[in-house]
mmCIF file of C-alpha atoms in Angstrom:
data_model
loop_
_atom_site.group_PDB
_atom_site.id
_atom_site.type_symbol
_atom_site.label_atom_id
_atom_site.label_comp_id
_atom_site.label_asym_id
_atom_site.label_seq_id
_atom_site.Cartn_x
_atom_site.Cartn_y
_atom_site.Cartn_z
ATOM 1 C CA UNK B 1 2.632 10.057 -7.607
ATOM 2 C CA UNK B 2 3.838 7.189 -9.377
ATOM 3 C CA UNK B 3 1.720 3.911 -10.281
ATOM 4 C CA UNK B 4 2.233 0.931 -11.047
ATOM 5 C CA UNK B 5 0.067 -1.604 -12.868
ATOM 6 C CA UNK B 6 -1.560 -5.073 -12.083
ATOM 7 C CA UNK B 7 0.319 -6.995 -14.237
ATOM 8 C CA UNK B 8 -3.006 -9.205 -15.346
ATOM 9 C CA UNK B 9 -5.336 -6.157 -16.296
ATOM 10 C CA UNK B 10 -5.232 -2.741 -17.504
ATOM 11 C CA UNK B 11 -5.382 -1.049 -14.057
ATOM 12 C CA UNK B 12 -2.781 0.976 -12.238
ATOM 13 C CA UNK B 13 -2.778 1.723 -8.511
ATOM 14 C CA UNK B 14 -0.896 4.678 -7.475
ATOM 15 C CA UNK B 15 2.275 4.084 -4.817
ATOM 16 C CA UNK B 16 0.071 4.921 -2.027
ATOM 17 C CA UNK B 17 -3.825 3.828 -1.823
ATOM 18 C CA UNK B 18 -5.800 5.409 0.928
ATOM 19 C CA UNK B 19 -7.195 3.232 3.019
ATOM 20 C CA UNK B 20 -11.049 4.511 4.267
ATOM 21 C CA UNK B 21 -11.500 2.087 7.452
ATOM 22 C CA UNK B 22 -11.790 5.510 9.304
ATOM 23 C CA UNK B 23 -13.916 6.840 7.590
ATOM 24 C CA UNK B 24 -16.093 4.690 8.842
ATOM 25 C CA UNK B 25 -15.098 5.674 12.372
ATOM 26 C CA UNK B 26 -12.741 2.777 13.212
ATOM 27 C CA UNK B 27 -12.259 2.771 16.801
ATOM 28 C CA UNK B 28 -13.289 6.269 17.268
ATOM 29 C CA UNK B 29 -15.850 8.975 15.685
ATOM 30 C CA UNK B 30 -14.148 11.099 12.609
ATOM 31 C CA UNK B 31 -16.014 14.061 11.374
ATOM 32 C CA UNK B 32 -17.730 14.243 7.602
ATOM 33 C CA UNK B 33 -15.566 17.202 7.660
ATOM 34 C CA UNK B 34 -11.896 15.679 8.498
ATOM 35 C CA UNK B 35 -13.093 12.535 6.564
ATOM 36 C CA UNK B 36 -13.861 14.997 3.108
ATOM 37 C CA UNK B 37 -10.654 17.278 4.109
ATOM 38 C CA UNK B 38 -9.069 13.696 3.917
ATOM 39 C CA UNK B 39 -9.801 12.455 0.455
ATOM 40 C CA UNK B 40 -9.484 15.956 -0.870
ATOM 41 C CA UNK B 41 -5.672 16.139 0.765
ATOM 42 C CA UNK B 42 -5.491 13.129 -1.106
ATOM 43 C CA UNK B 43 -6.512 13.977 -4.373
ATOM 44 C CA UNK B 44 -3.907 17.043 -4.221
ATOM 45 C CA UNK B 45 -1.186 14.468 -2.845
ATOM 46 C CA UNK B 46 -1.853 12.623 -6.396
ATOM 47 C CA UNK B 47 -3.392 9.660 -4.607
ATOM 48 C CA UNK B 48 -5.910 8.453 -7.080
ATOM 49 C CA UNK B 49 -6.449 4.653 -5.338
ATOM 50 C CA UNK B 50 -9.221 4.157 -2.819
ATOM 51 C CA UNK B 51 -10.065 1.382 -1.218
ATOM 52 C CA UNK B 52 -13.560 0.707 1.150
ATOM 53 C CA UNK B 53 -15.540 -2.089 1.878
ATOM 54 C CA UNK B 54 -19.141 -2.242 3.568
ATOM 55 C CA UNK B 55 -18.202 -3.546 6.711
ATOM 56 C CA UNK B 56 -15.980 -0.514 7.391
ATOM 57 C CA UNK B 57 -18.829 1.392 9.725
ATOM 58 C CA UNK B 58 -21.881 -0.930 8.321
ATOM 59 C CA UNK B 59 -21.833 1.154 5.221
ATOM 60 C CA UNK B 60 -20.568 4.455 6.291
ATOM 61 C CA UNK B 61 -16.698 4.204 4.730
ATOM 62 C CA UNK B 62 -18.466 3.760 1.221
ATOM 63 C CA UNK B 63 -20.821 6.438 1.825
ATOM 64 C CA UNK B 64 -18.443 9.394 2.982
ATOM 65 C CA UNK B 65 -16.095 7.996 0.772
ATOM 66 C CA UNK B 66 -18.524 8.299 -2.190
ATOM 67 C CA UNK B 67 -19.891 11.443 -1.473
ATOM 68 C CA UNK B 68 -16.042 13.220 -1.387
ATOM 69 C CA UNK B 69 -14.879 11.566 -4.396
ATOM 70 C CA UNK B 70 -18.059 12.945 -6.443
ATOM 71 C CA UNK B 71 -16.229 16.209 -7.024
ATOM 72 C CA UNK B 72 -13.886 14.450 -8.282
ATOM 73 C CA UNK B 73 -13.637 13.084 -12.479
ATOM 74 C CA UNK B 74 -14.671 9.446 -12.084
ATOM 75 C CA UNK B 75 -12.315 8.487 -14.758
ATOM 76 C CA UNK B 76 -8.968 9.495 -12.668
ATOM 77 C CA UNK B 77 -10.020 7.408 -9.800
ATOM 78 C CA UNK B 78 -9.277 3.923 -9.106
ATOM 79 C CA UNK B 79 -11.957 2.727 -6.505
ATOM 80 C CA UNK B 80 -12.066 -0.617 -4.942
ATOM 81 C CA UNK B 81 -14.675 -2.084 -2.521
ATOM 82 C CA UNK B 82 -14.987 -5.556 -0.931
ATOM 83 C CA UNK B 83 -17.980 -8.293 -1.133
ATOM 84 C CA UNK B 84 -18.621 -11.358 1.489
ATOM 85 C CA UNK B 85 -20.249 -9.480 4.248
ATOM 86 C CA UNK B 86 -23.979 -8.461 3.325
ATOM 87 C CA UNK B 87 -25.499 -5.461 5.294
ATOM 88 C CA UNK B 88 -29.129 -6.177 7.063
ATOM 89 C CA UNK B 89 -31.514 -4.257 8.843
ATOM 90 C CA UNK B 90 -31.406 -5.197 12.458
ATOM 91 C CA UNK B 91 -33.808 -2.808 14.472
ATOM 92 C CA UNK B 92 -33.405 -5.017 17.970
ATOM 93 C CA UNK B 93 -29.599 -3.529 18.208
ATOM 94 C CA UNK B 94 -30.006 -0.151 17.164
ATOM 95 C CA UNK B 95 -29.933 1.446 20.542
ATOM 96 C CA UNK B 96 -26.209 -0.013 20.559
ATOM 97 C CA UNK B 97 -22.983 0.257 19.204
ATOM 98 C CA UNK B 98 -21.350 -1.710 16.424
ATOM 99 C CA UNK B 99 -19.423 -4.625 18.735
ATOM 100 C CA UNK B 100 -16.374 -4.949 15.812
ATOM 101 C CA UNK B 101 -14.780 -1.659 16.494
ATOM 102 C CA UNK B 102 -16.589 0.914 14.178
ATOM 103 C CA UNK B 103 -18.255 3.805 16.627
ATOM 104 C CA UNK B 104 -21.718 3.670 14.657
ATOM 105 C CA UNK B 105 -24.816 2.425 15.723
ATOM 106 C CA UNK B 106 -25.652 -0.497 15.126
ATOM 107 C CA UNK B 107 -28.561 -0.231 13.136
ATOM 108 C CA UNK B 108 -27.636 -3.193 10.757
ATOM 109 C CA UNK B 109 -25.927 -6.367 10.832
ATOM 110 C CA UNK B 110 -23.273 -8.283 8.927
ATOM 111 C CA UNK B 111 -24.091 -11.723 7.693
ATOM 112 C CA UNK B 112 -21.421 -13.870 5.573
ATOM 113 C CA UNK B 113 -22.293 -14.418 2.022
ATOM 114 C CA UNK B 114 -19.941 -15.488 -0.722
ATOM 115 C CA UNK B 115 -23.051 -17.390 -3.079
ATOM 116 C CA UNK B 116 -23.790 -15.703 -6.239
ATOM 117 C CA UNK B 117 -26.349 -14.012 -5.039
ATOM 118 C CA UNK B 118 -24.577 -12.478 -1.967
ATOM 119 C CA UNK B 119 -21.834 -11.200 -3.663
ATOM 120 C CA UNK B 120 -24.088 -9.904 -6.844
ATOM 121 C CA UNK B 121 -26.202 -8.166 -4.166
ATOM 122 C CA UNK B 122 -23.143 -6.875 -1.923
ATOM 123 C CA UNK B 123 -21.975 -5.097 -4.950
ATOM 124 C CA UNK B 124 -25.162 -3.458 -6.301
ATOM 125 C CA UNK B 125 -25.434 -2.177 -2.594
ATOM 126 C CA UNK B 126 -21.933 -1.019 -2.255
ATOM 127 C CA UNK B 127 -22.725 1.032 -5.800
ATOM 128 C CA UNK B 128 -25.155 2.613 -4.407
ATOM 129 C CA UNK B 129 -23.689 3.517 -0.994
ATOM 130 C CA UNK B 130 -21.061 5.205 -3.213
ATOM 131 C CA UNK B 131 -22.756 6.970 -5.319
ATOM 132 C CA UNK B 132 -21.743 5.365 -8.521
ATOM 133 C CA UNK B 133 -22.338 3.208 -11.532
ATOM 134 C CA UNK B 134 -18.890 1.092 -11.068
ATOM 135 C CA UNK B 135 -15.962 0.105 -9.088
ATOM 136 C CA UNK B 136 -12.285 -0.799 -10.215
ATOM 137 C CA UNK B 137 -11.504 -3.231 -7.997
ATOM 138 C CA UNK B 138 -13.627 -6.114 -6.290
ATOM 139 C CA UNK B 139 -12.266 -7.864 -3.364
ATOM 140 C CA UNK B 140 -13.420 -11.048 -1.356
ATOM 141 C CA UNK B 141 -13.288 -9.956 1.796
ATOM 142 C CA UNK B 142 -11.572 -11.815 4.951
ATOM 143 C CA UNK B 143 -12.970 -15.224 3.753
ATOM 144 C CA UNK B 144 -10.825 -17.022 6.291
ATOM 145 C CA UNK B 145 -13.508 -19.071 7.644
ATOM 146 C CA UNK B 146 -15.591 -19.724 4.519
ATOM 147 C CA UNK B 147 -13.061 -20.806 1.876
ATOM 148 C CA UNK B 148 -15.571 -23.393 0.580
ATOM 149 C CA UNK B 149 -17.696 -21.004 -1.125
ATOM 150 C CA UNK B 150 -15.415 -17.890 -1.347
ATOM 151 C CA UNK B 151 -12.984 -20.602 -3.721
ATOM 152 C CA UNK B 152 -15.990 -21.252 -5.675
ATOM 153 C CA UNK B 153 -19.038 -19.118 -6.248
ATOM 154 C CA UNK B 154 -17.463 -16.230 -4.784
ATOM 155 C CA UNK B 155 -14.315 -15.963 -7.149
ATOM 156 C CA UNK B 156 -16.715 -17.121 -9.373
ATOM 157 C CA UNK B 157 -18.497 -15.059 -9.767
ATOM 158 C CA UNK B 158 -16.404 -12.386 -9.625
ATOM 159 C CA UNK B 159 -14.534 -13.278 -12.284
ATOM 160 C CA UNK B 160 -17.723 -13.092 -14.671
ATOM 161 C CA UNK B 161 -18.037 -9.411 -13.686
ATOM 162 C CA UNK B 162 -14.726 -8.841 -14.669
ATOM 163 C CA UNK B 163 -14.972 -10.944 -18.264
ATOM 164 C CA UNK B 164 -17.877 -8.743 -18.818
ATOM 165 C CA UNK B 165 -16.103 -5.872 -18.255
ATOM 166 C CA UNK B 166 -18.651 -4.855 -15.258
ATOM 167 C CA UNK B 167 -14.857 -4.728 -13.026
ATOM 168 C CA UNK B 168 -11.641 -4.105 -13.963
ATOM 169 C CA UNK B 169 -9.700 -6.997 -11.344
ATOM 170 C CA UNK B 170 -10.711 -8.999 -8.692
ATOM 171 C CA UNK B 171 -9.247 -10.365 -5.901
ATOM 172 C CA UNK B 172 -9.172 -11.410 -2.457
ATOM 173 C CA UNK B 173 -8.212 -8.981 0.986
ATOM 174 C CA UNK B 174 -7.219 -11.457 4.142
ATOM 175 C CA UNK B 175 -4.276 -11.266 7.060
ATOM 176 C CA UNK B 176 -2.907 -14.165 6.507
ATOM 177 C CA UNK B 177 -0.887 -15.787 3.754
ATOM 178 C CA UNK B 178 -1.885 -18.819 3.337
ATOM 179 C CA UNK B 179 -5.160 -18.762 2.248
ATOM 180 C CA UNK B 180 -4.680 -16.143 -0.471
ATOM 181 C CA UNK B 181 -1.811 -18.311 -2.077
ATOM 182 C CA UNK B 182 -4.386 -21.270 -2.405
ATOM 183 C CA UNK B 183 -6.692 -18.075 -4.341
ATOM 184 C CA UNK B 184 -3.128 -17.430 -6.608
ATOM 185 C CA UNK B 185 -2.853 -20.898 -7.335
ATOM 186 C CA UNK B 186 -6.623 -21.299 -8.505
ATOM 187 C CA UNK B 187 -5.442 -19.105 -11.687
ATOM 188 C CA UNK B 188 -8.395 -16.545 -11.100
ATOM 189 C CA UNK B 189 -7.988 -13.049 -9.114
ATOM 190 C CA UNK B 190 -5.434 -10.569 -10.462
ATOM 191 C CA UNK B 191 -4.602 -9.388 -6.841
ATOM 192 C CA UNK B 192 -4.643 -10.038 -3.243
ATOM 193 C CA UNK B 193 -4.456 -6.953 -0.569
ATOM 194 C CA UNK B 194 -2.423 -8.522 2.334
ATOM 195 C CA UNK B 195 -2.998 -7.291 5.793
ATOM 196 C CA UNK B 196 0.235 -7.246 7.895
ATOM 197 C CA UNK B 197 2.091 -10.259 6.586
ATOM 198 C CA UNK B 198 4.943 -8.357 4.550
ATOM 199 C CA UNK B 199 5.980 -6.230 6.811
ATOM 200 C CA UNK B 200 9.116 -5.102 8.197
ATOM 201 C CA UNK B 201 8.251 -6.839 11.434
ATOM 202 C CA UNK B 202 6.248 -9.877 10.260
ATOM 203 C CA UNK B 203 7.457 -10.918 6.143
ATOM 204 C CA UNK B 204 5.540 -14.455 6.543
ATOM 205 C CA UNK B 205 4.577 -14.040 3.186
ATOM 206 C CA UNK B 206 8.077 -14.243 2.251
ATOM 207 C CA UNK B 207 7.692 -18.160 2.332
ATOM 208 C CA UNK B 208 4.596 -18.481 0.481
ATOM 209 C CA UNK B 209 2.684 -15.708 -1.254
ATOM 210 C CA UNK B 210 5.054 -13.258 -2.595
ATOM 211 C CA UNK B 211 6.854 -16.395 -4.476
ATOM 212 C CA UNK B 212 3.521 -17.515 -5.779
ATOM 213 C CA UNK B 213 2.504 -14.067 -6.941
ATOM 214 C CA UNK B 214 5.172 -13.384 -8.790
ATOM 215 C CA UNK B 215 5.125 -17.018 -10.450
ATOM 216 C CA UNK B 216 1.379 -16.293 -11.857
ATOM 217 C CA UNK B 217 1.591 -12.842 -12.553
ATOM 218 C CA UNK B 218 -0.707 -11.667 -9.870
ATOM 219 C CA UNK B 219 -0.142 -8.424 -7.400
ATOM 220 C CA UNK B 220 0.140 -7.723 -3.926
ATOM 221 C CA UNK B 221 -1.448 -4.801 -2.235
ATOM 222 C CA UNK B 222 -0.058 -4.302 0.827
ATOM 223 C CA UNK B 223 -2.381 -2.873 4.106
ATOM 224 C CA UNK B 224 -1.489 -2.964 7.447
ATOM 225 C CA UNK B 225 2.566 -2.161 6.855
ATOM 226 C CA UNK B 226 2.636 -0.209 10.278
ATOM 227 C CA UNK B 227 1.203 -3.681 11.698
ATOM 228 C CA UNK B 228 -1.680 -1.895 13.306
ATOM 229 C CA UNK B 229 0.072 0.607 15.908
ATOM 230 C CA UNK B 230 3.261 -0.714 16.157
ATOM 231 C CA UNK B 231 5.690 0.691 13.247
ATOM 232 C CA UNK B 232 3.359 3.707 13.234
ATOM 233 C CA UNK B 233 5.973 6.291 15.413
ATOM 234 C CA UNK B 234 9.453 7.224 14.947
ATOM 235 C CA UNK B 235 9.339 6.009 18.855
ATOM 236 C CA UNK B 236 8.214 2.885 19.884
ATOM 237 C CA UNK B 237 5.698 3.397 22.743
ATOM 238 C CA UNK B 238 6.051 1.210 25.881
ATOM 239 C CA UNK B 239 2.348 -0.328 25.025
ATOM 240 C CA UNK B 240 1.911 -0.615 21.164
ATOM 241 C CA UNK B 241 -0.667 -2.741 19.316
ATOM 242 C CA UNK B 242 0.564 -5.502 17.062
ATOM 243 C CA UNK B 243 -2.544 -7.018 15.361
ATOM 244 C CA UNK B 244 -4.912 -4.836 17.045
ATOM 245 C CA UNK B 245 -3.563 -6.586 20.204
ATOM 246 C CA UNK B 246 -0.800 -5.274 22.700
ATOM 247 C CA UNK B 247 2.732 -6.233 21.318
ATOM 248 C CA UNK B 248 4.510 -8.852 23.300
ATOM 249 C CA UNK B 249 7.913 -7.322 24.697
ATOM 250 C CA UNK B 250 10.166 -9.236 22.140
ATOM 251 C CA UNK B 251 8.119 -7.314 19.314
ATOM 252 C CA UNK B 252 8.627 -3.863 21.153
ATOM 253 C CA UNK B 253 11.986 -4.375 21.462
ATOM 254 C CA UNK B 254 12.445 -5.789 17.974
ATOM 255 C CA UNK B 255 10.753 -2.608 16.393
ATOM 256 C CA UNK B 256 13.307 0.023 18.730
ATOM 257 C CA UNK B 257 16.224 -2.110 17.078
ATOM 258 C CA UNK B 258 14.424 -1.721 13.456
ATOM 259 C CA UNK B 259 14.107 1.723 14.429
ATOM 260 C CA UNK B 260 17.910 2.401 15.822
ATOM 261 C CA UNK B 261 19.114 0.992 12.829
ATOM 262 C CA UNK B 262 16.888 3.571 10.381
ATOM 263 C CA UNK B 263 17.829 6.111 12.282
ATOM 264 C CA UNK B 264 21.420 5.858 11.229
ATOM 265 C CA UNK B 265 20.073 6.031 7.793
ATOM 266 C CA UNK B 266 18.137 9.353 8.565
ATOM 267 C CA UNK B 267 15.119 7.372 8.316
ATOM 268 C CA UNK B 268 12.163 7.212 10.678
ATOM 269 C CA UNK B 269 10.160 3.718 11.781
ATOM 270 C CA UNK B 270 7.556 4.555 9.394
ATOM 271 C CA UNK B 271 9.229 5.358 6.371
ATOM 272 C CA UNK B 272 10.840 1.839 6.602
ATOM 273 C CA UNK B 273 7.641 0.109 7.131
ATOM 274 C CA UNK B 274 6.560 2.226 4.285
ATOM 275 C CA UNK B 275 9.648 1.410 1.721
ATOM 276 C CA UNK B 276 9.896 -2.039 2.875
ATOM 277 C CA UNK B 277 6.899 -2.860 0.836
ATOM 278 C CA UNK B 278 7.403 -0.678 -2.425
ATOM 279 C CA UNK B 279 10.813 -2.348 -2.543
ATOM 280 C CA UNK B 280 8.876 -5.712 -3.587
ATOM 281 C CA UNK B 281 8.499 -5.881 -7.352
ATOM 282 C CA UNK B 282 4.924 -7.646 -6.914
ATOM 283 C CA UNK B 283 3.377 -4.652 -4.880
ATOM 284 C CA UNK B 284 1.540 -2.872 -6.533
ATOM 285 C CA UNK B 285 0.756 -0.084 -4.119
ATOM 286 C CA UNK B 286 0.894 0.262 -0.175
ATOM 287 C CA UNK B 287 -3.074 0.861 1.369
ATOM 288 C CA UNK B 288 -2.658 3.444 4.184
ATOM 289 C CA UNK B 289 -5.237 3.555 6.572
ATOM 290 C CA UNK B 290 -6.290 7.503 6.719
ATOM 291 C CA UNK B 291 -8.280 9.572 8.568
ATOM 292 C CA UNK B 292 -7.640 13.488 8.482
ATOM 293 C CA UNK B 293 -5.442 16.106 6.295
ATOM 294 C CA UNK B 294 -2.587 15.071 8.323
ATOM 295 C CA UNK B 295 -2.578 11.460 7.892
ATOM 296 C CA UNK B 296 -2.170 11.814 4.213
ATOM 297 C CA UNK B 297 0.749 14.169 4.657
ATOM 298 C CA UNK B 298 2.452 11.712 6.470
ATOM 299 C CA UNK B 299 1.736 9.069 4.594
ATOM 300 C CA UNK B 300 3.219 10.810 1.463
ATOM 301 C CA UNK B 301 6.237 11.907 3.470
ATOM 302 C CA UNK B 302 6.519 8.198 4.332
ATOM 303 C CA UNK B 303 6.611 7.402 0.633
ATOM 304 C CA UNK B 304 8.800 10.168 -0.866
ATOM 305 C CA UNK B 305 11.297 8.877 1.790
ATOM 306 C CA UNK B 306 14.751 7.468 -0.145
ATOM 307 C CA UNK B 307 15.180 3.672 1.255
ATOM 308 C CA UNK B 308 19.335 3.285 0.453
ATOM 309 C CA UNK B 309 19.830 -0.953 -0.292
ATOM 310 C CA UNK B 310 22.475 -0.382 2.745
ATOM 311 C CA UNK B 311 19.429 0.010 4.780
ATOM 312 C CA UNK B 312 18.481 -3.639 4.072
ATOM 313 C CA UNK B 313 21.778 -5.055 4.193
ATOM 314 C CA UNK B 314 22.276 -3.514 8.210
ATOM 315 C CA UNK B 315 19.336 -4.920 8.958
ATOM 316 C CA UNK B 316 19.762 -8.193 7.991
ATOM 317 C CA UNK B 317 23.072 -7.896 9.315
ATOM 318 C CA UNK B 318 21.709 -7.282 12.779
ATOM 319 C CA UNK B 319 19.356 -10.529 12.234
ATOM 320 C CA UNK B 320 16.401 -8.349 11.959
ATOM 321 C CA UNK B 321 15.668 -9.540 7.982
ATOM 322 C CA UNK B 322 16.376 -13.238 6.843
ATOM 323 C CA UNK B 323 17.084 -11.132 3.619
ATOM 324 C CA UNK B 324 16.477 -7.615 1.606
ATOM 325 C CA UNK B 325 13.251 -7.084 -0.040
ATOM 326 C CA UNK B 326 13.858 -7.727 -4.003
ATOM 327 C CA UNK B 327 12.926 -7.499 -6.845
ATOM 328 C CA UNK B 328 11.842 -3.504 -6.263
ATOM 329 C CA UNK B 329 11.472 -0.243 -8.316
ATOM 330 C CA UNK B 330 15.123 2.018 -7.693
ATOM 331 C CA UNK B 331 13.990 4.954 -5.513
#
């Protein structure tokens, strides 16, 4: 699979990253089996980018994650974890269920840290969750509500691991725009992995991040392109979640005309939501949220799909694009 590189650091993320939220089991219990079967599909795809983050399952993304990349030469792999949220013992809830949509019990708790310390500590506990002596790739993690100290000793401090070479890049993984282009601005993270903002259906960023990014040098890793549910079918559903919400109607209907007009194009709802991304020079590689053997097919198939620059001009033609997505690698 192709890479490309982030343009301020030595460090190249395939096309495709796989995205281990379910391995954590995000919304609904997934085997150690299918999770394993998963990475290794991936690994064969020619996947090498992996992304995680402790609160994916309080802790149980990393470690399956971990544990099936250990057969693997630590070298080839680009791993990336996140830092903001620390992981505490919390023996009153651990007759219950993790409230924030991971089906694990809720035998510890997530408490917001983005001081030295925290993030220092979040790190050496995400090493050892995984099972090894360094990640690639250090993310601030949704910081929406804590920009104070994520802007200061957070990034911080993260870039001091990197100048001493304990990480390769750093940056900062939110769902909105706004706050991550303040982060660009600041002149210190080498990425930002955007959640559902440059999408086919939702390109807010348009206005504000992707032209900042690509002023400073810094790039984009895009998650959530299928905008959690929505994009995800050839066939739009008559209840779909947008945002890990139900869509509105107007966003149903707008993703059936999105998906009329691929069609004519051979193309499949997916595969756009997929190229619509990699056709942005400052993405560095689309995060696809995977759970089994089968997930990873599809998400290759999604990539490998041919994106014609007709494509773009019908839809903006048919007012569903202000404009086409420059400034990407030819197909």
């Amino acid at each position: 699979m192709r890479t490309r590189l982030l343009p301020r650091t030595a460090v190249d993320l395939t096309e495709i990253g796989f995205g281990a939220a379910q391995l954590g089991n995000l919304t609904r219990a997934t085997t150690a089996e299918d999770s394993t079967a998963a990475v290794d599909a991936a690994w064969h795809a020619g996947i090498r980018y992996f992304d995680t983050a402790p609160h994916y399952g309080l802790g149980l993304s990393e470690r399956r994650l971990g544990r099936a990349l250990a057969a693997y030469p630590r070298d080839t792999v680009v791993l990336s974890t996140k830092v903001g949220r620390l992981l505490e013992p919390s023996p009153g809830t651990a007759d219950a269920t993790d409230d924030q949509g991971f089906v694990v019990p809720a035998t510890t708790r997530r408490r917001w840290d983005f001081s030295r310390d925290g993030v220092l500590r979040s790190l050496e506990e995400s090493l050892t969750r995984l099972g090894t002596d360094r990640v690639d790739v250090v993310y601030l993690h949704d910081p929406d509500d804590h920009e104070a100290s994520a802007s200061t000793t957070g990034v911080e401090t993260l870039a001091e691991l990197r100048d001493q070479g304990v990480v390769r890049a750093i940056g900062v993984g939110m769902n909105q725009s706004a706050m991550p282009t303040r982060f660009v601005e600041q002149g210190l993270i080498d990425a930002v992995m955007l959640a559902g903002r440059l999408t086919v259906l939702d390109h807010g960023a348009l206005l504000d991040l992707v032209p900042a990014a690509r002023a400073a040098g810094v790039a984009i890793v895009a998650a959530g392109v299928y905008n959690s549910g929505i994009l995800a079918r050839p066939v739009v559903p008559e209840r779909a979640s947008f945002d890990y919400h139900d869509a509105p109607p107007e966003l149903l209907e707008r993703a059936r005309a999105i998906a009329a007009v691929a069609a004519r194009h051979d193309l499949t709802l997916p595969q756009v939501a997929v190229q619509y991304a990699l056709a942005f020079d400052v993405v560095a590689s689309v995060v696809l949220g995977t759970r089994t053997a089968e997930h990873v097919a599809a998400a290759v198939a999604n990539h490998d799909a041919a994106a014609p620059p007709q494509l773009w001009a019908d839809l903006v033609a048919a007012g569903l694009l202000d404009a086409p997505p420059t400034g990407g690698t030819p197909a």
